Amino acid sequence: MILVTNNEKFIEEKNYLESKKIDFRFVETDYLGVLEHCRDMIHEGYEMLTHPLYGSVKPNETIYRSIVLEKNDKLDINSLTLIEEAIETAKKFKKNKQTPLWIDSVKEDFRVIDHDLMSKTIDRIVF
């Protein structure tokens, strides 16, 4: 498994991912860029294990996104459909209202939310 994220909090918590035997790929990009990066990985044979639009934070409200994928031996059509729909949803939200230029304390709150949600999900995936 591999975690793809733009959330620096996972860099600080790298030992947690290592303990779960999950590879880590930090991508310096925005929310939409993480989705597009994962779409490209799906074309390379990865399958998504987590939903790309998890949580109650709208795509135009936060700048952080983390997704767990697993290498597969073929193109996973379900993952591809799901990520393409997520990309379109994120674009629609962004078109309606741009992501604010959050102050550092708000960014940290969003990092913590993303990290917490994804860590709990990983704990359920990996026994």
PDB file of C-alpha atoms in Angstrom:
ATOM      1  CA  MET A   1       0.000   0.000   0.000  1.00  0.00           C
ATOM      2  CA  ILE A   2       1.004   3.591  -0.555  1.00  0.00           C
ATOM      3  CA  LEU A   3      -0.256   6.840   0.932  1.00  0.00           C
ATOM      4  CA  VAL A   4      -0.276   9.769  -1.493  1.00  0.00           C
ATOM      5  CA  THR A   5      -0.630  13.101   0.277  1.00  0.00           C
ATOM      6  CA  ASN A   6       0.185  16.786   0.254  1.00  0.00           C
ATOM      7  CA  ASN A   7      -0.181  16.929   4.044  1.00  0.00           C
ATOM      8  CA  GLU A   8       3.138  17.661   5.769  1.00  0.00           C
ATOM      9  CA  LYS A   9       1.763  16.175   8.999  1.00  0.00           C
ATOM     10  CA  PHE A  10       2.487  12.715   7.573  1.00  0.00           C
ATOM     11  CA  ILE A  11       6.146  13.660   7.152  1.00  0.00           C
ATOM     12  CA  GLU A  12       6.242  14.365  10.889  1.00  0.00           C
ATOM     13  CA  GLU A  13       4.479  11.040  11.544  1.00  0.00           C
ATOM     14  CA  LYS A  14       6.514   8.906   9.135  1.00  0.00           C
ATOM     15  CA  ASN A  15       7.181   6.304  11.863  1.00  0.00           C
ATOM     16  CA  TYR A  16       3.440   5.680  12.091  1.00  0.00           C
ATOM     17  CA  LEU A  17       3.273   4.791   8.377  1.00  0.00           C
ATOM     18  CA  GLU A  18       6.383   2.626   8.654  1.00  0.00           C
ATOM     19  CA  SER A  19       4.817   0.736  11.556  1.00  0.00           C
ATOM     20  CA  LYS A  20       1.796   0.018   9.342  1.00  0.00           C
ATOM     21  CA  LYS A  21       4.091  -0.990   6.444  1.00  0.00           C
ATOM     22  CA  ILE A  22       2.639   1.693   4.196  1.00  0.00           C
ATOM     23  CA  ASP A  23       4.833   3.440   1.634  1.00  0.00           C
ATOM     24  CA  PHE A  24       4.616   7.194   1.539  1.00  0.00           C
ATOM     25  CA  ARG A  25       4.580   9.629  -1.375  1.00  0.00           C
ATOM     26  CA  PHE A  26       4.498  13.320  -0.536  1.00  0.00           C
ATOM     27  CA  VAL A  27       3.475  15.470  -3.497  1.00  0.00           C
ATOM     28  CA  GLU A  28       3.915  19.231  -3.385  1.00  0.00           C
ATOM     29  CA  THR A  29       0.651  20.251  -4.975  1.00  0.00           C
ATOM     30  CA  ASP A  30      -2.856  21.370  -4.137  1.00  0.00           C
ATOM     31  CA  TYR A  31      -5.978  19.315  -3.417  1.00  0.00           C
ATOM     32  CA  LEU A  32      -6.811  18.846  -7.094  1.00  0.00           C
ATOM     33  CA  GLY A  33      -3.194  17.948  -7.856  1.00  0.00           C
ATOM     34  CA  VAL A  34      -3.337  15.051  -5.372  1.00  0.00           C
ATOM     35  CA  LEU A  35      -6.461  13.722  -7.092  1.00  0.00           C
ATOM     36  CA  GLU A  36      -4.834  14.020 -10.518  1.00  0.00           C
ATOM     37  CA  HIS A  37      -1.642  12.344  -9.264  1.00  0.00           C
ATOM     38  CA  CYS A  38      -3.708   9.424  -7.944  1.00  0.00           C
ATOM     39  CA  ARG A  39      -5.614   9.223 -11.244  1.00  0.00           C
ATOM     40  CA  ASP A  40      -2.280   8.838 -13.042  1.00  0.00           C
ATOM     41  CA  MET A  41      -1.282   6.081 -10.617  1.00  0.00           C
ATOM     42  CA  ILE A  42      -4.575   4.292 -11.254  1.00  0.00           C
ATOM     43  CA  HIS A  43      -3.737   4.331 -14.972  1.00  0.00           C
ATOM     44  CA  GLU A  44      -0.449   2.651 -13.979  1.00  0.00           C
ATOM     45  CA  GLY A  45      -2.316  -0.180 -12.247  1.00  0.00           C
ATOM     46  CA  TYR A  46      -3.087   1.086  -8.745  1.00  0.00           C
ATOM     47  CA  GLU A  47      -6.427   0.623  -6.983  1.00  0.00           C
ATOM     48  CA  MET A  48      -7.820   3.161  -4.513  1.00  0.00           C
ATOM     49  CA  LEU A  49      -8.496   1.820  -1.038  1.00  0.00           C
ATOM     50  CA  THR A  50      -9.881   5.079   0.368  1.00  0.00           C
ATOM     51  CA  HIS A  51     -12.520   7.397  -1.045  1.00  0.00           C
ATOM     52  CA  PRO A  52     -11.055  10.547  -2.607  1.00  0.00           C
ATOM     53  CA  LEU A  53     -13.766  12.799  -1.109  1.00  0.00           C
ATOM     54  CA  TYR A  54     -13.827  11.483   2.475  1.00  0.00           C
ATOM     55  CA  GLY A  55     -14.747  13.713   5.408  1.00  0.00           C
ATOM     56  CA  SER A  56     -17.142  16.609   5.579  1.00  0.00           C
ATOM     57  CA  VAL A  57     -14.700  19.294   4.397  1.00  0.00           C
ATOM     58  CA  LYS A  58     -15.562  20.512   0.898  1.00  0.00           C
ATOM     59  CA  PRO A  59     -12.887  20.371  -1.826  1.00  0.00           C
ATOM     60  CA  ASN A  60     -12.777  24.178  -2.066  1.00  0.00           C
ATOM     61  CA  GLU A  61     -12.394  24.630   1.698  1.00  0.00           C
ATOM     62  CA  THR A  62      -9.218  22.663   2.386  1.00  0.00           C
ATOM     63  CA  ILE A  63      -5.911  22.374   0.587  1.00  0.00           C
ATOM     64  CA  TYR A  64      -5.014  18.920   1.962  1.00  0.00           C
ATOM     65  CA  ARG A  65      -5.912  15.478   0.639  1.00  0.00           C
ATOM     66  CA  SER A  66      -4.537  12.009   1.353  1.00  0.00           C
ATOM     67  CA  ILE A  67      -5.419   8.790  -0.465  1.00  0.00           C
ATOM     68  CA  VAL A  68      -4.315   5.177   0.081  1.00  0.00           C
ATOM     69  CA  LEU A  69      -3.743   3.036  -2.989  1.00  0.00           C
ATOM     70  CA  GLU A  70      -2.536  -0.492  -3.619  1.00  0.00           C
ATOM     71  CA  LYS A  71      -0.644  -1.870  -6.619  1.00  0.00           C
ATOM     72  CA  ASN A  72      -2.836  -4.025  -8.812  1.00  0.00           C
ATOM     73  CA  ASP A  73      -2.080  -6.040 -11.941  1.00  0.00           C
ATOM     74  CA  LYS A  74      -4.705  -4.329 -14.118  1.00  0.00           C
ATOM     75  CA  LEU A  75      -6.603  -1.102 -14.588  1.00  0.00           C
ATOM     76  CA  ASP A  76      -9.248  -0.829 -11.881  1.00  0.00           C
ATOM     77  CA  ILE A  77     -12.261   0.728 -13.613  1.00  0.00           C
ATOM     78  CA  ASN A  78     -14.085   1.410 -10.319  1.00  0.00           C
ATOM     79  CA  SER A  79     -11.130   3.403  -8.985  1.00  0.00           C
ATOM     80  CA  LEU A  80     -10.772   5.263 -12.262  1.00  0.00           C
ATOM     81  CA  THR A  81     -14.462   6.185 -12.349  1.00  0.00           C
ATOM     82  CA  LEU A  82     -14.396   7.287  -8.717  1.00  0.00           C
ATOM     83  CA  ILE A  83     -11.295   9.466  -9.089  1.00  0.00           C
ATOM     84  CA  GLU A  84     -12.563  11.068 -12.314  1.00  0.00           C
ATOM     85  CA  GLU A  85     -15.853  11.933 -10.577  1.00  0.00           C
ATOM     86  CA  ALA A  86     -13.912  13.334  -7.613  1.00  0.00           C
ATOM     87  CA  ILE A  87     -11.805  15.503  -9.936  1.00  0.00           C
ATOM     88  CA  GLU A  88     -14.929  16.869 -11.603  1.00  0.00           C
ATOM     89  CA  THR A  89     -16.531  17.539  -8.210  1.00  0.00           C
ATOM     90  CA  ALA A  90     -13.423  19.355  -6.966  1.00  0.00           C
ATOM     91  CA  LYS A  91     -13.308  21.471 -10.137  1.00  0.00           C
ATOM     92  CA  LYS A  92     -17.001  22.327  -9.768  1.00  0.00           C
ATOM     93  CA  PHE A  93     -16.562  23.434  -6.150  1.00  0.00           C
ATOM     94  CA  LYS A  94     -13.456  25.439  -7.036  1.00  0.00           C
ATOM     95  CA  LYS A  95     -15.274  27.143  -9.907  1.00  0.00           C
ATOM     96  CA  ASN A  96     -18.119  28.157  -7.587  1.00  0.00           C
ATOM     97  CA  LYS A  97     -15.804  29.457  -4.858  1.00  0.00           C
ATOM     98  CA  GLN A  98     -12.012  29.507  -4.689  1.00  0.00           C
ATOM     99  CA  THR A  99     -10.198  28.080  -1.662  1.00  0.00           C
ATOM    100  CA  PRO A 100      -9.481  30.935   0.758  1.00  0.00           C
ATOM    101  CA  LEU A 101      -5.922  31.950   1.584  1.00  0.00           C
ATOM    102  CA  TRP A 102      -6.045  30.491   5.063  1.00  0.00           C
ATOM    103  CA  ILE A 103      -3.862  31.723   7.914  1.00  0.00           C
ATOM    104  CA  ASP A 104      -1.335  29.238   9.305  1.00  0.00           C
ATOM    105  CA  SER A 105      -3.446  28.204  12.301  1.00  0.00           C
ATOM    106  CA  VAL A 106      -6.380  27.277  10.032  1.00  0.00           C
ATOM    107  CA  LYS A 107      -4.041  25.355   7.711  1.00  0.00           C
ATOM    108  CA  GLU A 108      -2.781  23.427  10.727  1.00  0.00           C
ATOM    109  CA  ASP A 109      -6.371  22.602  11.690  1.00  0.00           C
ATOM    110  CA  PHE A 110      -6.987  21.191   8.193  1.00  0.00           C
ATOM    111  CA  ARG A 111      -3.722  19.201   8.366  1.00  0.00           C
ATOM    112  CA  VAL A 112      -4.832  17.685  11.672  1.00  0.00           C
ATOM    113  CA  ILE A 113      -8.304  16.834  10.327  1.00  0.00           C
ATOM    114  CA  ASP A 114      -6.882  15.124   7.225  1.00  0.00           C
ATOM    115  CA  HIS A 115      -4.243  13.285   9.258  1.00  0.00           C
ATOM    116  CA  ASP A 116      -6.715  12.132  11.886  1.00  0.00           C
ATOM    117  CA  LEU A 117      -9.306  10.884   9.393  1.00  0.00           C
ATOM    118  CA  MET A 118      -6.725   9.075   7.285  1.00  0.00           C
ATOM    119  CA  SER A 119      -4.890   7.571  10.281  1.00  0.00           C
ATOM    120  CA  LYS A 120      -8.126   6.129  11.631  1.00  0.00           C
ATOM    121  CA  THR A 121      -8.924   4.743   8.179  1.00  0.00           C
ATOM    122  CA  ILE A 122      -5.462   3.192   7.890  1.00  0.00           C
ATOM    123  CA  ASP A 123      -5.894   1.617  11.325  1.00  0.00           C
ATOM    124  CA  ARG A 124      -9.059  -0.097  10.034  1.00  0.00           C
ATOM    125  CA  ILE A 125      -7.416  -1.227   6.772  1.00  0.00           C
ATOM    126  CA  VAL A 126      -4.180  -2.516   8.321  1.00  0.00           C
ATOM    127  CA  PHE A 127      -4.622  -4.847  11.279  1.00  0.00           C
TER     128      PHE A 127
END
